[in-house]
PDB file of C-alpha atoms in Angstrom:
ATOM      1  CA  VAL A1150     -32.809  13.162 -54.423  1.00  0.00           C
ATOM      2  CA  LEU A1151     -34.082   9.764 -53.304  1.00  0.00           C
ATOM      3  CA  GLY A1152     -32.530   6.381 -53.926  1.00  0.00           C
ATOM      4  CA  ALA A1153     -31.424   3.044 -52.567  1.00  0.00           C
ATOM      5  CA  ARG A1154     -28.453   0.745 -52.993  1.00  0.00           C
ATOM      6  CA  ILE A1155     -27.281  -2.764 -52.216  1.00  0.00           C
ATOM      7  CA  ASN A1156     -23.665  -3.787 -51.559  1.00  0.00           C
ATOM      8  CA  THR A1157     -22.608  -7.339 -52.381  1.00  0.00           C
ATOM      9  CA  ILE A1158     -19.553  -9.472 -51.773  1.00  0.00           C
ATOM     10  CA  THR A1159     -18.838 -13.061 -52.768  1.00  0.00           C
ATOM     11  CA  ASP A1160     -21.066 -14.807 -50.239  1.00  0.00           C
ATOM     12  CA  SER A1161     -23.316 -12.060 -48.853  1.00  0.00           C
ATOM     13  CA  SER A1162     -25.372  -8.978 -49.657  1.00  0.00           C
ATOM     14  CA  SER A1163     -26.403  -5.968 -47.650  1.00  0.00           C
ATOM     15  CA  PRO A1164     -30.066  -5.091 -47.095  1.00  0.00           C
ATOM     16  CA  LEU A1165     -31.637  -2.480 -49.328  1.00  0.00           C
ATOM     17  CA  MET A1166     -30.222   0.835 -48.032  1.00  0.00           C
ATOM     18  CA  PRO A1167     -32.318   3.958 -48.697  1.00  0.00           C
ATOM     19  CA  TYR A1168     -30.830   7.437 -48.877  1.00  0.00           C
ATOM     20  CA  GLY A1169     -32.138  10.910 -49.530  1.00  0.00           C
ATOM     21  CA  GLY A1170     -30.870  14.441 -49.942  1.00  0.00           C
ATOM     22  CA  LEU A1171     -32.267  17.951 -50.284  1.00  0.00           C
ATOM     23  CA  VAL A1172     -30.782  21.261 -51.438  1.00  0.00           C
ATOM     24  CA  TRP A1173     -32.435  24.621 -50.722  1.00  0.00           C
ATOM     25  CA  ASN A1174     -31.338  27.609 -52.815  1.00  0.00           C
ATOM     26  CA  ILE A1175     -33.179  30.003 -50.539  1.00  0.00           C
ATOM     27  CA  PHE A1176     -30.518  32.694 -50.191  1.00  0.00           C
ATOM     28  CA  GLU A1177     -30.047  35.467 -52.739  1.00  0.00           C
ATOM     29  CA  ASN A1178     -26.436  35.992 -51.675  1.00  0.00           C
ATOM     30  CA  GLY A1179     -25.174  32.787 -53.300  1.00  0.00           C
ATOM     31  CA  GLY A1180     -25.537  30.387 -50.370  1.00  0.00           C
ATOM     32  CA  PHE A1181     -27.571  27.203 -50.072  1.00  0.00           C
ATOM     33  CA  LEU A1182     -28.522  24.649 -47.438  1.00  0.00           C
ATOM     34  CA  SER A1183     -28.227  20.885 -47.863  1.00  0.00           C
ATOM     35  CA  ALA A1184     -29.413  17.878 -45.877  1.00  0.00           C
ATOM     36  CA  ASN A1185     -28.711  14.172 -46.318  1.00  0.00           C
ATOM     37  CA  VAL A1186     -29.776  10.980 -44.598  1.00  0.00           C
ATOM     38  CA  SER A1187     -28.632   7.465 -45.473  1.00  0.00           C
ATOM     39  CA  GLN A1188     -28.585   3.965 -44.114  1.00  0.00           C
ATOM     40  CA  VAL A1189     -25.064   2.609 -43.556  1.00  0.00           C
ATOM     41  CA  TYR A1190     -23.944  -0.997 -44.030  1.00  0.00           C
ATOM     42  CA  ARG A1191     -20.244  -1.842 -44.334  1.00  0.00           C
ATOM     43  CA  PHE A1192     -18.714  -5.290 -44.629  1.00  0.00           C
ATOM     44  CA  PRO A1193     -15.404  -6.008 -42.858  1.00  0.00           C
ATOM     45  CA  THR A1194     -12.429  -5.582 -45.179  1.00  0.00           C
ATOM     46  CA  ILE A1195     -10.040  -8.400 -46.091  1.00  0.00           C
ATOM     47  CA  ASN A1196      -7.487  -6.921 -43.656  1.00  0.00           C
ATOM     48  CA  ASP A1197     -10.103  -6.731 -40.893  1.00  0.00           C
ATOM     49  CA  ARG A1198     -10.817 -10.413 -41.336  1.00  0.00           C
ATOM     50  CA  TYR A1199      -7.548 -12.046 -42.290  1.00  0.00           C
ATOM     51  CA  TRP A1200      -4.577  -9.812 -41.415  1.00  0.00           C
ATOM     52  CA  ASN A1201      -2.010 -11.835 -39.485  1.00  0.00           C
ATOM     53  CA  PRO A1202      -1.818 -11.177 -36.618  1.00  0.00           C
ATOM     54  CA  GLY A1203      -5.063  -9.670 -35.374  1.00  0.00           C
ATOM     55  CA  GLY A1204      -7.567 -10.317 -38.154  1.00  0.00           C
ATOM     56  CA  ASN A1205     -10.965 -11.576 -37.077  1.00  0.00           C
ATOM     57  CA  PRO A1206     -12.940 -13.718 -39.569  1.00  0.00           C
ATOM     58  CA  ASP A1207     -15.980 -13.629 -37.259  1.00  0.00           C
ATOM     59  CA  LEU A1208     -16.563  -9.870 -37.504  1.00  0.00           C
ATOM     60  CA  ASP A1209     -20.094  -8.655 -38.158  1.00  0.00           C
ATOM     61  CA  PRO A1210     -20.851  -5.889 -40.686  1.00  0.00           C
ATOM     62  CA  GLU A1211     -21.317  -2.335 -39.437  1.00  0.00           C
ATOM     63  CA  HIS A1212     -24.845  -0.967 -39.823  1.00  0.00           C
ATOM     64  CA  GLY A1213     -26.747   2.131 -38.818  1.00  0.00           C
ATOM     65  CA  TRP A1214     -27.855   5.569 -39.995  1.00  0.00           C
ATOM     66  CA  SER A1215     -25.989   8.738 -40.946  1.00  0.00           C
ATOM     67  CA  TYR A1216     -27.305  12.332 -41.061  1.00  0.00           C
ATOM     68  CA  GLU A1217     -25.745  15.535 -42.440  1.00  0.00           C
ATOM     69  CA  LEU A1218     -26.785  19.181 -42.525  1.00  0.00           C
ATOM     70  CA  GLY A1219     -24.693  21.846 -44.219  1.00  0.00           C
ATOM     71  CA  TYR A1220     -24.441  25.368 -45.575  1.00  0.00           C
ATOM     72  CA  HIS A1221     -22.347  26.423 -48.560  1.00  0.00           C
ATOM     73  CA  TYR A1222     -21.548  29.935 -49.784  1.00  0.00           C
ATOM     74  CA  LYS A1223     -19.652  31.244 -52.806  1.00  0.00           C
ATOM     75  CA  LYS A1224     -19.159  34.839 -53.897  1.00  0.00           C
ATOM     76  CA  ASP A1225     -17.159  36.299 -56.788  1.00  0.00           C
ATOM     77  CA  PHE A1226     -15.571  39.733 -56.537  1.00  0.00           C
ATOM     78  CA  GLN A1227     -13.704  41.817 -59.086  1.00  0.00           C
ATOM     79  CA  LYS A1228     -10.233  40.416 -58.337  1.00  0.00           C
ATOM     80  CA  SER A1229     -10.983  37.636 -55.898  1.00  0.00           C
ATOM     81  CA  ASP A1230     -13.522  35.087 -54.795  1.00  0.00           C
ATOM     82  CA  LEU A1231     -14.578  33.564 -51.489  1.00  0.00           C
ATOM     83  CA  GLU A1232     -15.986  30.114 -50.865  1.00  0.00           C
ATOM     84  CA  PHE A1233     -16.777  28.416 -47.577  1.00  0.00           C
ATOM     85  CA  GLY A1234     -18.948  25.680 -46.176  1.00  0.00           C
ATOM     86  CA  ILE A1235     -19.941  24.266 -42.817  1.00  0.00           C
ATOM     87  CA  ASN A1236     -21.262  20.750 -42.396  1.00  0.00           C
ATOM     88  CA  THR A1237     -22.527  18.928 -39.324  1.00  0.00           C
ATOM     89  CA  PHE A1238     -22.773  15.147 -39.224  1.00  0.00           C
ATOM     90  CA  TYR A1239     -24.217  12.549 -36.878  1.00  0.00           C
ATOM     91  CA  GLY A1240     -24.100   8.788 -37.181  1.00  0.00           C
ATOM     92  CA  LEU A1241     -25.334   5.993 -34.931  1.00  0.00           C
ATOM     93  CA  ILE A1242     -23.506   2.842 -35.996  1.00  0.00           C
ATOM     94  CA  ASN A1243     -23.929  -0.666 -34.613  1.00  0.00           C
ATOM     95  CA  GLN A1244     -21.101  -3.220 -34.596  1.00  0.00           C
ATOM     96  CA  TRP A1245     -18.463  -0.546 -35.380  1.00  0.00           C
ATOM     97  CA  ILE A1246     -15.232  -2.299 -36.437  1.00  0.00           C
ATOM     98  CA  LEU A1247     -12.174  -1.087 -34.546  1.00  0.00           C
ATOM     99  CA  TRP A1248      -8.575  -2.260 -34.215  1.00  0.00           C
ATOM    100  CA  GLN A1249      -7.623  -2.050 -30.558  1.00  0.00           C
ATOM    101  CA  PRO A1250      -5.407  -3.762 -27.968  1.00  0.00           C
ATOM    102  CA  SER A1251      -6.587  -7.156 -26.826  1.00  0.00           C
ATOM    103  CA  LEU A1252      -8.111  -7.424 -23.358  1.00  0.00           C
ATOM    104  CA  TYR A1253      -5.634 -10.213 -22.583  1.00  0.00           C
ATOM    105  CA  ASN A1254      -2.477  -8.710 -24.138  1.00  0.00           C
ATOM    106  CA  PRO A1255      -2.287  -4.903 -24.613  1.00  0.00           C
ATOM    107  CA  HIS A1256       0.662  -5.334 -27.013  1.00  0.00           C
ATOM    108  CA  TYR A1257      -1.483  -7.430 -29.368  1.00  0.00           C
ATOM    109  CA  TRP A1258      -3.944  -5.488 -31.530  1.00  0.00           C
ATOM    110  CA  GLU A1259      -6.982  -7.157 -33.034  1.00  0.00           C
ATOM    111  CA  ALA A1260     -10.090  -6.207 -34.997  1.00  0.00           C
ATOM    112  CA  GLN A1261     -13.225  -6.160 -32.852  1.00  0.00           C
ATOM    113  CA  ASN A1262     -16.856  -5.144 -33.091  1.00  0.00           C
ATOM    114  CA  ILE A1263     -17.847  -2.318 -30.704  1.00  0.00           C
ATOM    115  CA  TRP A1264     -21.555  -2.691 -30.134  1.00  0.00           C
ATOM    116  CA  LYS A1265     -22.738   0.869 -30.790  1.00  0.00           C
ATOM    117  CA  VAL A1266     -20.837   4.077 -31.626  1.00  0.00           C
ATOM    118  CA  ILE A1267     -21.986   7.692 -31.970  1.00  0.00           C
ATOM    119  CA  ASN A1268     -19.926   9.500 -34.595  1.00  0.00           C
ATOM    120  CA  LYS A1269     -20.651  13.232 -34.753  1.00  0.00           C
ATOM    121  CA  GLY A1270     -18.880  16.466 -35.524  1.00  0.00           C
ATOM    122  CA  ILE A1271     -18.487  19.630 -37.567  1.00  0.00           C
ATOM    123  CA  GLU A1272     -16.477  20.337 -40.710  1.00  0.00           C
ATOM    124  CA  PHE A1273     -15.568  23.838 -41.852  1.00  0.00           C
ATOM    125  CA  THR A1274     -13.909  24.476 -45.214  1.00  0.00           C
ATOM    126  CA  SER A1275     -12.976  27.772 -46.833  1.00  0.00           C
ATOM    127  CA  ASN A1276     -10.901  29.021 -49.726  1.00  0.00           C
ATOM    128  CA  SER A1277     -10.147  32.424 -51.198  1.00  0.00           C
ATOM    129  CA  ARG A1278      -8.346  33.175 -54.458  1.00  0.00           C
ATOM    130  CA  MET A1279      -6.910  36.615 -55.122  1.00  0.00           C
ATOM    131  CA  LYS A1280      -5.481  38.083 -58.318  1.00  0.00           C
ATOM    132  CA  LEU A1281      -2.508  40.263 -57.376  1.00  0.00           C
ATOM    133  CA  SER A1282      -1.597  41.115 -60.972  1.00  0.00           C
ATOM    134  CA  GLU A1283      -2.080  39.797 -64.499  1.00  0.00           C
ATOM    135  CA  SER A1284       0.581  37.142 -63.876  1.00  0.00           C
ATOM    136  CA  THR A1285       0.327  36.588 -60.123  1.00  0.00           C
ATOM    137  CA  LYS A1286      -2.352  34.844 -58.048  1.00  0.00           C
ATOM    138  CA  ILE A1287      -2.548  33.506 -54.512  1.00  0.00           C
ATOM    139  CA  SER A1288      -4.914  30.997 -52.902  1.00  0.00           C
ATOM    140  CA  LEU A1289      -5.491  30.609 -49.170  1.00  0.00           C
ATOM    141  CA  GLY A1290      -7.547  27.895 -47.496  1.00  0.00           C
ATOM    142  CA  LEU A1291      -8.671  26.999 -43.991  1.00  0.00           C
ATOM    143  CA  ASN A1292     -10.152  23.604 -43.140  1.00  0.00           C
ATOM    144  CA  TYR A1293     -11.125  22.429 -39.662  1.00  0.00           C
ATOM    145  CA  THR A1294     -12.772  19.219 -38.458  1.00  0.00           C
ATOM    146  CA  TYR A1295     -14.086  18.360 -35.006  1.00  0.00           C
ATOM    147  CA  THR A1296     -14.873  14.661 -34.547  1.00  0.00           C
ATOM    148  CA  SER A1297     -16.422  12.998 -31.517  1.00  0.00           C
ATOM    149  CA  SER A1298     -16.492   9.210 -31.943  1.00  0.00           C
ATOM    150  CA  THR A1299     -17.587   7.663 -28.671  1.00  0.00           C
ATOM    151  CA  VAL A1300     -18.849   4.306 -27.483  1.00  0.00           C
ATOM    152  CA  ALA A1301     -22.588   4.542 -26.774  1.00  0.00           C
ATOM    153  CA  GLU A1302     -23.285   0.956 -25.801  1.00  0.00           C
ATOM    154  CA  THR A1303     -21.208  -2.199 -25.385  1.00  0.00           C
ATOM    155  CA  LYS A1304     -20.999  -5.463 -23.452  1.00  0.00           C
ATOM    156  CA  LYS A1305     -22.008  -5.402 -19.790  1.00  0.00           C
ATOM    157  CA  SER A1306     -18.446  -6.389 -18.845  1.00  0.00           C
ATOM    158  CA  GLU A1307     -17.014  -3.314 -20.623  1.00  0.00           C
ATOM    159  CA  THR A1308     -19.301  -0.500 -19.467  1.00  0.00           C
ATOM    160  CA  GLU A1309     -16.295   1.560 -18.346  1.00  0.00           C
ATOM    161  CA  ILE A1310     -15.554   2.461 -21.984  1.00  0.00           C
ATOM    162  CA  VAL A1311     -18.997   3.997 -22.628  1.00  0.00           C
ATOM    163  CA  GLY A1312     -18.570   7.678 -23.520  1.00  0.00           C
ATOM    164  CA  LYS A1313     -14.856   7.302 -24.302  1.00  0.00           C
ATOM    165  CA  GLN A1314     -13.306   8.552 -27.541  1.00  0.00           C
ATOM    166  CA  LEU A1315     -12.355   5.777 -29.946  1.00  0.00           C
ATOM    167  CA  ILE A1316      -8.727   4.761 -30.206  1.00  0.00           C
ATOM    168  CA  LEU A1317      -6.582   6.780 -32.680  1.00  0.00           C
ATOM    169  CA  VAL A1318      -9.429   9.136 -33.653  1.00  0.00           C
ATOM    170  CA  PRO A1319      -8.298  12.783 -33.199  1.00  0.00           C
ATOM    171  CA  MET A1320     -10.928  15.228 -31.998  1.00  0.00           C
ATOM    172  CA  HIS A1321      -9.398  18.215 -33.795  1.00  0.00           C
ATOM    173  CA  GLN A1322      -7.743  18.578 -37.198  1.00  0.00           C
ATOM    174  CA  LEU A1323      -6.723  21.800 -38.912  1.00  0.00           C
ATOM    175  CA  MET A1324      -5.299  22.337 -42.403  1.00  0.00           C
ATOM    176  CA  ILE A1325      -4.135  25.630 -43.942  1.00  0.00           C
ATOM    177  CA  PRO A1326      -3.058  25.314 -47.590  1.00  0.00           C
ATOM    178  CA  VAL A1327      -1.402  28.276 -49.325  1.00  0.00           C
ATOM    179  CA  GLU A1328      -0.687  28.318 -53.057  1.00  0.00           C
ATOM    180  CA  PHE A1329       1.173  30.930 -55.084  1.00  0.00           C
ATOM    181  CA  TYR A1330       1.028  31.204 -58.889  1.00  0.00           C
ATOM    182  CA  TRP A1331       3.288  33.234 -61.162  1.00  0.00           C
ATOM    183  CA  LEU A1332       3.042  32.777 -64.932  1.00  0.00           C
ATOM    184  CA  ASN A1333       3.304  28.984 -65.455  1.00  0.00           C
ATOM    185  CA  LEU A1334       5.031  28.372 -62.122  1.00  0.00           C
ATOM    186  CA  SER A1335       3.423  27.510 -58.805  1.00  0.00           C
ATOM    187  CA  ALA A1336       4.475  26.896 -55.216  1.00  0.00           C
ATOM    188  CA  ALA A1337       2.520  25.558 -52.276  1.00  0.00           C
ATOM    189  CA  ILE A1338       2.856  25.144 -48.542  1.00  0.00           C
ATOM    190  CA  ASN A1339       0.477  23.226 -46.298  1.00  0.00           C
ATOM    191  CA  TYR A1340       0.113  23.337 -42.526  1.00  0.00           C
ATOM    192  CA  HIS A1341      -1.550  20.379 -40.807  1.00  0.00           C
ATOM    193  CA  TYR A1342      -2.401  20.057 -37.117  1.00  0.00           C
ATOM    194  CA  VAL A1343      -3.698  16.847 -35.524  1.00  0.00           C
ATOM    195  CA  SER A1344      -4.722  16.739 -31.853  1.00  0.00           C
ATOM    196  CA  LYS A1345      -3.767  13.943 -29.476  1.00  0.00           C
ATOM    197  CA  ARG A1346      -5.090  10.436 -30.171  1.00  0.00           C
ATOM    198  CA  TYR A1347      -5.864   7.951 -27.435  1.00  0.00           C
ATOM    199  CA  THR A1348      -4.160   4.558 -27.571  1.00  0.00           C
ATOM    200  CA  ASP A1349      -6.267   2.704 -25.009  1.00  0.00           C
ATOM    201  CA  ARG A1350      -9.990   2.247 -24.594  1.00  0.00           C
ATOM    202  CA  LEU A1351     -10.137   4.115 -21.251  1.00  0.00           C
ATOM    203  CA  ASN A1352      -8.452   7.227 -22.725  1.00  0.00           C
ATOM    204  CA  ASN A1353      -5.641   7.116 -20.158  1.00  0.00           C
ATOM    205  CA  ASN A1354      -2.779   7.090 -22.677  1.00  0.00           C
ATOM    206  CA  SER A1355      -2.357   9.027 -25.875  1.00  0.00           C
ATOM    207  CA  LEU A1356      -0.089   9.978 -28.726  1.00  0.00           C
ATOM    208  CA  ARG A1357       0.920  13.641 -28.623  1.00  0.00           C
ATOM    209  CA  ALA A1358      -0.598  16.216 -30.929  1.00  0.00           C
ATOM    210  CA  TYR A1359       1.604  17.161 -33.857  1.00  0.00           C
ATOM    211  CA  ASN A1360       2.118  19.916 -36.414  1.00  0.00           C
ATOM    212  CA  LEU A1361       3.241  19.222 -39.968  1.00  0.00           C
ATOM    213  CA  ILE A1362       4.383  21.666 -42.621  1.00  0.00           C
TER     214      ILE A1362
END
């Protein structure tokens, strides 16, 4: 698949942004590979520009390139099925927009452009459905995401933040959904884990990891 798009707002338009994707059905066991590449261009939101306090009407749009490579598998059995996928992503984004504490007042957060950010990681998703009887079914999932969003380049006066994880971006997230079906009734429980998130640009302070059920 090949294409291109243009995003427009009231007084501005993005450049022509090409994108492309490929799918290879090269496995006889039900799996396939996929690859995608696209140019990225994102305008600041209304909140980024005008939220009071902290909005910045002088923000520049984000722009860069994004790449993905993945594998997906699905198999049906007599009383169950299994589906899983793994996806890797890499993006090099210029003028990344980030809300962070002001250099002059750490209690005052404002929207700023970070010169260049590398956003990369791995996503794993899986789900299995099992038929226990004619009236009873159960579904179990496992989803994990690793995200590394780090500053690759910035102003000469802020070189100490190069290589640091972005504020409030967790490196690890895990979700385990379980669903139970009986006749026309259903029940579900979800477990969600989020790793610590840094609250300053030097990664010295952080919010604790948490578990949610």
